[in-house]
Short mmCIF file of C-alpha atoms and ligand atoms in Angstrom, two decimals:
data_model
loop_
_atom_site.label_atom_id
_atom_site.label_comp_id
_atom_site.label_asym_id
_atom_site.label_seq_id
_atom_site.Cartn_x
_atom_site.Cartn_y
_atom_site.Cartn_z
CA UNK A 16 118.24 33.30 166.92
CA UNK A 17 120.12 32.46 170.09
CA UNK A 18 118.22 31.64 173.16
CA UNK A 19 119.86 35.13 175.00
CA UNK A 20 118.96 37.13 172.31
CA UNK A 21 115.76 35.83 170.83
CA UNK A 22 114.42 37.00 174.35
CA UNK A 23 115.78 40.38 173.76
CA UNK A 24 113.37 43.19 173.21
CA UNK A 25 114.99 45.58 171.42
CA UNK A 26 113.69 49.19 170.29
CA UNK A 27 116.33 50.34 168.11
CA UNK A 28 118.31 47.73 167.20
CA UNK A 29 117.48 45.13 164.22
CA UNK A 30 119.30 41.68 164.97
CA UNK A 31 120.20 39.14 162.14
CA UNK A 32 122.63 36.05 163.16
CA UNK A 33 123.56 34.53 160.60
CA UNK A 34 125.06 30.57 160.50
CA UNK A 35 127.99 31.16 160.88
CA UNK A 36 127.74 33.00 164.69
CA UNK A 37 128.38 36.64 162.92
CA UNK A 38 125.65 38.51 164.84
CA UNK A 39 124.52 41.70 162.48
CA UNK A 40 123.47 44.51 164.76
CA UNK A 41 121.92 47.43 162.81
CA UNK A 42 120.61 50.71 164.26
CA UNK A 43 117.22 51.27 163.13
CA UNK A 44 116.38 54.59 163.42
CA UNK A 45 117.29 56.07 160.12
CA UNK A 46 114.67 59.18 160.17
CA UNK A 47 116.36 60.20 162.75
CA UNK A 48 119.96 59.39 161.26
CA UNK A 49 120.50 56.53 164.25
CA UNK A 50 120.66 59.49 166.84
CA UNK A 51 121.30 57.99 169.97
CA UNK A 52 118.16 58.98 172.20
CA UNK A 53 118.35 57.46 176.01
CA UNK A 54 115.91 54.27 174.62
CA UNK A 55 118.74 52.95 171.87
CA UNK A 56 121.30 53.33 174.69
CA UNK A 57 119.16 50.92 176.35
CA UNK A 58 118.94 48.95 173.56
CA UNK A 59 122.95 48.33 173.18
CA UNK A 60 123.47 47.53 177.01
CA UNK A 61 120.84 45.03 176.78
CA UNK A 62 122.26 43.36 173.40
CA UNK A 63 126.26 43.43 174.91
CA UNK A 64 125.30 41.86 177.72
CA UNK A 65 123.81 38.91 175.77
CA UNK A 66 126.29 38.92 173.04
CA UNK A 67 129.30 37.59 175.18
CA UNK A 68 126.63 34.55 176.62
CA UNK A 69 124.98 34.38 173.25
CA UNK A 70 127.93 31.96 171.41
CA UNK A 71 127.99 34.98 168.92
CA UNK A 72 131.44 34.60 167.30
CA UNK A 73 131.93 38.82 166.08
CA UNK A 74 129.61 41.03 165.62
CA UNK A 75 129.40 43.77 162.63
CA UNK A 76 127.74 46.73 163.55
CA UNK A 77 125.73 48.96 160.96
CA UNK A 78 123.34 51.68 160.89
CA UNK A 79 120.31 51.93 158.70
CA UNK A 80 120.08 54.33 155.81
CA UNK A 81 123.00 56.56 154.92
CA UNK A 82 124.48 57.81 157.97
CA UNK A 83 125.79 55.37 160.61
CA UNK A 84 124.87 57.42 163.54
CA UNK A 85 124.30 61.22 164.60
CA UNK A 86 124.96 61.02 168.21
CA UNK A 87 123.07 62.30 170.72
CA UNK A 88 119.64 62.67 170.48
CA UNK A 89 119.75 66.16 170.10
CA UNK A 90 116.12 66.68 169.81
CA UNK A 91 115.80 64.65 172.88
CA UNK A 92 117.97 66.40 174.85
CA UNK A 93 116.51 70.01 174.22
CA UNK A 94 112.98 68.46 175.05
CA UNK A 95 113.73 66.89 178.35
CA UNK A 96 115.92 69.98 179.51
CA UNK A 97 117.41 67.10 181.78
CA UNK A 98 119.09 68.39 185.04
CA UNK A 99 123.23 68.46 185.73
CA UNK A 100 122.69 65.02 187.81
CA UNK A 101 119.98 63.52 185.21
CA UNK A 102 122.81 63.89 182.32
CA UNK A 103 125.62 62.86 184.32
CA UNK A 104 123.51 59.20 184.66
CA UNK A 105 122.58 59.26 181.37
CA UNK A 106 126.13 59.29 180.06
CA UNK A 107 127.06 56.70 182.79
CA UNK A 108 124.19 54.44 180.55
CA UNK A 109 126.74 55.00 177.75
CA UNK A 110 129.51 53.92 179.55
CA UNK A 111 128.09 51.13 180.59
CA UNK A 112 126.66 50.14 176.72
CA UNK A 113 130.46 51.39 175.57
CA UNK A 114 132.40 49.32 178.23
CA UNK A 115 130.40 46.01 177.54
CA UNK A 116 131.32 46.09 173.84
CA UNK A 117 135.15 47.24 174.51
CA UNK A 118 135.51 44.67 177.10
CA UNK A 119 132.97 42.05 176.02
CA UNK A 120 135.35 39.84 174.57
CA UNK A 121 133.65 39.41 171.14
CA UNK A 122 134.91 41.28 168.38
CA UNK A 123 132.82 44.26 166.93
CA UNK A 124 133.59 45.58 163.53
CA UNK A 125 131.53 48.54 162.59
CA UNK A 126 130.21 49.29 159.08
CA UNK A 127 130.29 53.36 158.88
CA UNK A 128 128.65 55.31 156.07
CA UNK A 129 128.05 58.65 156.12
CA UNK A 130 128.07 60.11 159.15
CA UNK A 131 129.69 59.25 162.28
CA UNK A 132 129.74 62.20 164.59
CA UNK A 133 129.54 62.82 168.23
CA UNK A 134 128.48 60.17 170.19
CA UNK A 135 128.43 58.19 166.66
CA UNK A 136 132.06 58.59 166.79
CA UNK A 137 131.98 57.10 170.94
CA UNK A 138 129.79 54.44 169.82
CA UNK A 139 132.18 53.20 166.47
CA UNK A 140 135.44 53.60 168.61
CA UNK A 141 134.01 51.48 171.07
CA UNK A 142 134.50 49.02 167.96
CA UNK A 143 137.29 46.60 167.72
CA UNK A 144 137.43 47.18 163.83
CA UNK A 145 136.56 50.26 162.08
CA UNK A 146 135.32 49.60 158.48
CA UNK A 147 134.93 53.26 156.39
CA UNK A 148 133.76 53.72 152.61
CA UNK A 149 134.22 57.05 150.45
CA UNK A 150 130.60 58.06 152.13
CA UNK A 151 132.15 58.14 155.54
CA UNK A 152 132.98 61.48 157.69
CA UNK A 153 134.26 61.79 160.93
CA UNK A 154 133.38 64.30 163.05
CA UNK A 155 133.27 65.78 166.98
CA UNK A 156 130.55 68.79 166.81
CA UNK A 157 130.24 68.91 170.30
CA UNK A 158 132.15 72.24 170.89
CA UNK A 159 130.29 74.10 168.14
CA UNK A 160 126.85 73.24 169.83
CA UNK A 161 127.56 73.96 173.01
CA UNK A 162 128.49 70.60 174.64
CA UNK A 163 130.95 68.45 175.31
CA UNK A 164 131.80 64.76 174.81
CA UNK A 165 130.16 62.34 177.69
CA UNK A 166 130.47 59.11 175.90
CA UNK A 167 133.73 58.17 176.32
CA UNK A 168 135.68 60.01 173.48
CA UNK A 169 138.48 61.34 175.59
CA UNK A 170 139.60 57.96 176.31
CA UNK A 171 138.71 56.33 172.94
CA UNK A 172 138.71 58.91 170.45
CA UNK A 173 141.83 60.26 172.01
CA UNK A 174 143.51 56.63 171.86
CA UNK A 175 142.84 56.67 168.00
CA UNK A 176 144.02 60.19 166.99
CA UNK A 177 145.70 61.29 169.69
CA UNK A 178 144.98 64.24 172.02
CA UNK A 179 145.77 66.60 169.94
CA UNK A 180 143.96 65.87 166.83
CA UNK A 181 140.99 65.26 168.83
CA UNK A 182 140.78 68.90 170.67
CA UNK A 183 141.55 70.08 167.29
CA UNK A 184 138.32 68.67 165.88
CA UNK A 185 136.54 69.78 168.75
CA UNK A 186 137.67 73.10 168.68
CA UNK A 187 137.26 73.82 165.08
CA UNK A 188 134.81 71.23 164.03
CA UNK A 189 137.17 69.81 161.41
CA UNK A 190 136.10 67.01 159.75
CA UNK A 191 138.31 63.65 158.45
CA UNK A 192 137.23 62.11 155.22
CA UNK A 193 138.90 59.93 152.97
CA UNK A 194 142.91 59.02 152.99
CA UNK A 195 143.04 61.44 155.85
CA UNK A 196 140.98 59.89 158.37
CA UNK A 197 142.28 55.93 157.50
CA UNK A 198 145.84 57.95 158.27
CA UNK A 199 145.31 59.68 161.52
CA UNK A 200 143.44 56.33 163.05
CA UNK A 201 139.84 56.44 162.59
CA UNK A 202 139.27 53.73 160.53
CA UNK A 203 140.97 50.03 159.97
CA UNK A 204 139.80 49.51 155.93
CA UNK A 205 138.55 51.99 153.47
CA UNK A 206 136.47 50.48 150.62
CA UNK A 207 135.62 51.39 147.16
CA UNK A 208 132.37 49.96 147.58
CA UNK A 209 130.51 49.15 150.43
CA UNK A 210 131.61 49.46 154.10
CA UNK A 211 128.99 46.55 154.86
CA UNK A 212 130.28 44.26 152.54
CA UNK A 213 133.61 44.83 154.02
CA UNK A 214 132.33 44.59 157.42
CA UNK A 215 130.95 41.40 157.19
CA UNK A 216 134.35 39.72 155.30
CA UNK A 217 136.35 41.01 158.02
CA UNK A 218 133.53 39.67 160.96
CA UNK A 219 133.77 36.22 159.16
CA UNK A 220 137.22 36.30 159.22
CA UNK A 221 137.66 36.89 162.39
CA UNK A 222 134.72 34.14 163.49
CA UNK A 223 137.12 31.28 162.40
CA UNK A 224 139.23 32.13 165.27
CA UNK A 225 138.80 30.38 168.48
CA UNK A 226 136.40 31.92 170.94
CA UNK A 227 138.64 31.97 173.15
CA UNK A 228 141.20 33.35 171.58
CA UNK A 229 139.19 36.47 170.47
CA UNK A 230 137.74 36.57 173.83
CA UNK A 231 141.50 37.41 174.99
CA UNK A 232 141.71 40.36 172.03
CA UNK A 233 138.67 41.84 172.47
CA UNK A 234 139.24 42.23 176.45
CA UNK A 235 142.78 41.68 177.34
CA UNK A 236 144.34 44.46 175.18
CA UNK A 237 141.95 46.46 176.54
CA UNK A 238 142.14 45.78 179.93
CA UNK A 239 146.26 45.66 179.89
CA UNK A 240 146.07 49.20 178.59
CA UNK A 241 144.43 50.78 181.70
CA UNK A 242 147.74 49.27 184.23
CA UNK A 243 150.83 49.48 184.95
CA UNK A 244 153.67 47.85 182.76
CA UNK A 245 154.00 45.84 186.05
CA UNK A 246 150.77 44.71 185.94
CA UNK A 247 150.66 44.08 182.75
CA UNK A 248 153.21 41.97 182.18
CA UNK A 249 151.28 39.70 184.53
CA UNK A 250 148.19 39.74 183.45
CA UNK A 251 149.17 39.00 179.75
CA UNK A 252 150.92 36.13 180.81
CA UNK A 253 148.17 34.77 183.36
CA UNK A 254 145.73 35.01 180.02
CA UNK A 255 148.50 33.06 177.57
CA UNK A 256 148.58 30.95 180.09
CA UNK A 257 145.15 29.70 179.72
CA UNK A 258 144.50 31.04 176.03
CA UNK A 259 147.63 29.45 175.08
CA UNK A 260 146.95 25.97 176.05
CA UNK A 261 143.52 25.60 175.60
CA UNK A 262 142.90 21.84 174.26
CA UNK A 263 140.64 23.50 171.47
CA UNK A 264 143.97 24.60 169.84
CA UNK A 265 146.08 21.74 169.96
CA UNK A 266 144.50 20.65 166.11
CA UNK A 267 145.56 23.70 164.84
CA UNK A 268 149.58 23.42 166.73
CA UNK A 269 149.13 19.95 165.46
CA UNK A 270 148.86 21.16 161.59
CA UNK A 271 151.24 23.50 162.11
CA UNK A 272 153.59 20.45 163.21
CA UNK A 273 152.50 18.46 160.36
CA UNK A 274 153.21 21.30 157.74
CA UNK A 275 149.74 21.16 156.32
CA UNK A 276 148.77 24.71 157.93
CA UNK A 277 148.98 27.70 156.28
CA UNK A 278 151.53 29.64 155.99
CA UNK A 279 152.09 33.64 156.79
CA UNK A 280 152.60 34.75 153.05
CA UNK A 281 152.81 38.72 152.48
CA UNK A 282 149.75 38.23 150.53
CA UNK A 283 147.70 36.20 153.17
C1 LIG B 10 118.66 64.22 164.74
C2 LIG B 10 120.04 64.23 164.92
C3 LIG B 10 120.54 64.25 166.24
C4 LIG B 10 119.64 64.20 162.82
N1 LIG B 10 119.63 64.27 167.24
N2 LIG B 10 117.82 64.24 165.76
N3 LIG B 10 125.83 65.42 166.50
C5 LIG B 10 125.54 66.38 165.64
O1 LIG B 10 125.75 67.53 165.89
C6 LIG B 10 124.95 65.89 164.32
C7 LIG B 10 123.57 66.48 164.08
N4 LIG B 10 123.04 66.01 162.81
C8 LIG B 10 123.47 66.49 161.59
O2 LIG B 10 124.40 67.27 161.51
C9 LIG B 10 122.73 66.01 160.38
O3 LIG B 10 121.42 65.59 160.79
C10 LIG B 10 123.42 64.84 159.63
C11 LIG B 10 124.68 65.33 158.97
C12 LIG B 10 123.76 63.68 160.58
C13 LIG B 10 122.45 64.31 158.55
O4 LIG B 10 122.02 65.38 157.74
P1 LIG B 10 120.71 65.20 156.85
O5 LIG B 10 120.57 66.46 156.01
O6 LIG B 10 120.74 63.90 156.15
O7 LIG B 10 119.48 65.09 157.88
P2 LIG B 10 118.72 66.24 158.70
O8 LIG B 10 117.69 66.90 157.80
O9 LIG B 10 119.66 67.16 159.40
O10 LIG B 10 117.98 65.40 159.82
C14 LIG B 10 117.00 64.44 159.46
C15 LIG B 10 116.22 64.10 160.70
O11 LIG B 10 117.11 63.50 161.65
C16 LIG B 10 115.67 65.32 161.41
O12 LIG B 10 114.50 64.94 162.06
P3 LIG B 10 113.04 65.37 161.50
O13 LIG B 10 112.09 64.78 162.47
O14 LIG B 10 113.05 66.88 161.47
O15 LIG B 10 112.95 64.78 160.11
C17 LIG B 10 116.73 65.64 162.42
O16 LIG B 10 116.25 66.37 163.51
C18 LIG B 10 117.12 64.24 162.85
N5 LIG B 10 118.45 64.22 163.44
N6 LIG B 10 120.63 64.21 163.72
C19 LIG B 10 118.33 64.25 166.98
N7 LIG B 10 121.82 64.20 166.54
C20 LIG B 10 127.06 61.68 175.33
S1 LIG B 10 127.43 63.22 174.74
C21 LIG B 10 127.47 63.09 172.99
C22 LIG B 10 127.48 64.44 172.38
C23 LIG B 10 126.97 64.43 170.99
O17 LIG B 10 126.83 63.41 170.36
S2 LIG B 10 126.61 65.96 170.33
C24 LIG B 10 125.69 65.54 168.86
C25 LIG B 10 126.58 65.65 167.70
#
């Protein structure tokens, strides 16, 4: 393990890294079907601050048993009958855990079985890669208990689905499966088999890249989508600038040159 993250001390969260810098993250609390209570939150703030520091190359992010996550702690929540100002914090906690692995700059793909609801659903579109199976539902349950999303789904959620969809599933409860959800956004891959098998070839994939170069993915489109087109323009080309002539690259231009690359084929 890493130096970063072999000092970690982790609650919820059951770390693997394998050889090949592909960190596997899995929640680990599946009595409880990986609800997030305040303590996992924790948990993923600690580990995304690492990750980036950590030379992990991407990430795949799981949950244990057969639900990926339940969101909130809902147990958790009754019991601590927390206070306007003590919730507001707490969701600021999931910000922060959210942000970090949006704008960490190392790619995340999540596995998703079963489940992902609520907060489950804030946590896997924090994501940069979405990885479903024929297990996998999508759902925003907040309205029908009561609540209402503090974990950043009206910026992410809404990004994937768009507004509409979203206060549709809040309002009603509806629930994507299938076809459906890959088509309205929620999801990058739909397998057959398993979403952690999937996961993992996609993480791998993604780990040949050069850090650097995922670094600029993983924070850059994020980061250009919050300005203006004015801005933008700028900052994409202050990052090409230094992603695009990093020294680490100038093999792979060099192969390219020398026609012993690949190639883009339609099946690539
Ligand atoms: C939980 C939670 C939870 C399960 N908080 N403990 N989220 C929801 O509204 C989803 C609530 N959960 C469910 O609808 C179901 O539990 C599942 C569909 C996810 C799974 O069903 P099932 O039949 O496999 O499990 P279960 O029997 O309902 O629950 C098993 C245990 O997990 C049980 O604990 P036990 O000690 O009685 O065995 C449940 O209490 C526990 N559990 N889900 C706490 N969510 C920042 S704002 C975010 C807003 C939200 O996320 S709202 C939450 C939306």
């Amino acid at each position: 393990m890493a130096k970063d993250l072999g000092a970690l001390n982790l609650q919820n969260i059951a770390l693997d890294l394998h050889d090949d810098g592909v960190l596997v993250a899995t929640l680990n609390r599946p009595d409880k079907r990986n609800a997030l209570n305040a303590e996992t939150v924790e948990d993923l703030i600690d580990l995304f601050v690492a990750v980036p520091r950590a030379g992990v190359r991407a990430v795949v992010l799981a949950g244990k048993g057969d639900h990926f996550c339940a969101g909130l702690d809902l147990v958790e929540h009754h019991q601590e009958d927390r206070s306007p100002a003590e919730f507001m914090h707490l969701c600021l906690r999931w910000h922060e855990a959210f942000n970090k692995m949006e704008y960490g700059g190392v790619p995340i793909i999540a596995a998703l079985q079963g489940a992902v609801v609520g907060g489950g659903l804030e946590l896997a579109s924090s994501a940069h890669i979405r990885v479903m199976d024929q297990s996998t539902y999508f759902a925003l349950p907040e309205g029908t208990r009561g609540l209402f999303t503090g974990g950043g789904a009206t910026i992410r959620v809404s990004q994937l689905v768009g507004k509409a969809r979203m206060i549709d599933m809040m309002l009603t409860g509806r629930v994507y499966k299938g076809q459906e959800a890959m088509d309205v956004g929620l999801a990058q891959y739909m397998v057959e088999g398993s979403c952690y098998d999937k996961a993992l070839e996609v993480a791998r994939r993604a780990a040949e890249n050069l850090p650097l170069s995922n670094f600029a993915i993983c924070s850059a489109i994020s980061h250009v989508g919050n300005m203006s087109a004015l801005d933008a323009s700028y900052a994409e080309s202050v990052v090409a600038g230094i992603v695009n002539t990093q020294p680490e690259a100038r093999h792979r231009l060099e192969a390219f040159a020398n026609k012993t690359a690949a190639r883009v084929r339609p099946n690539s």
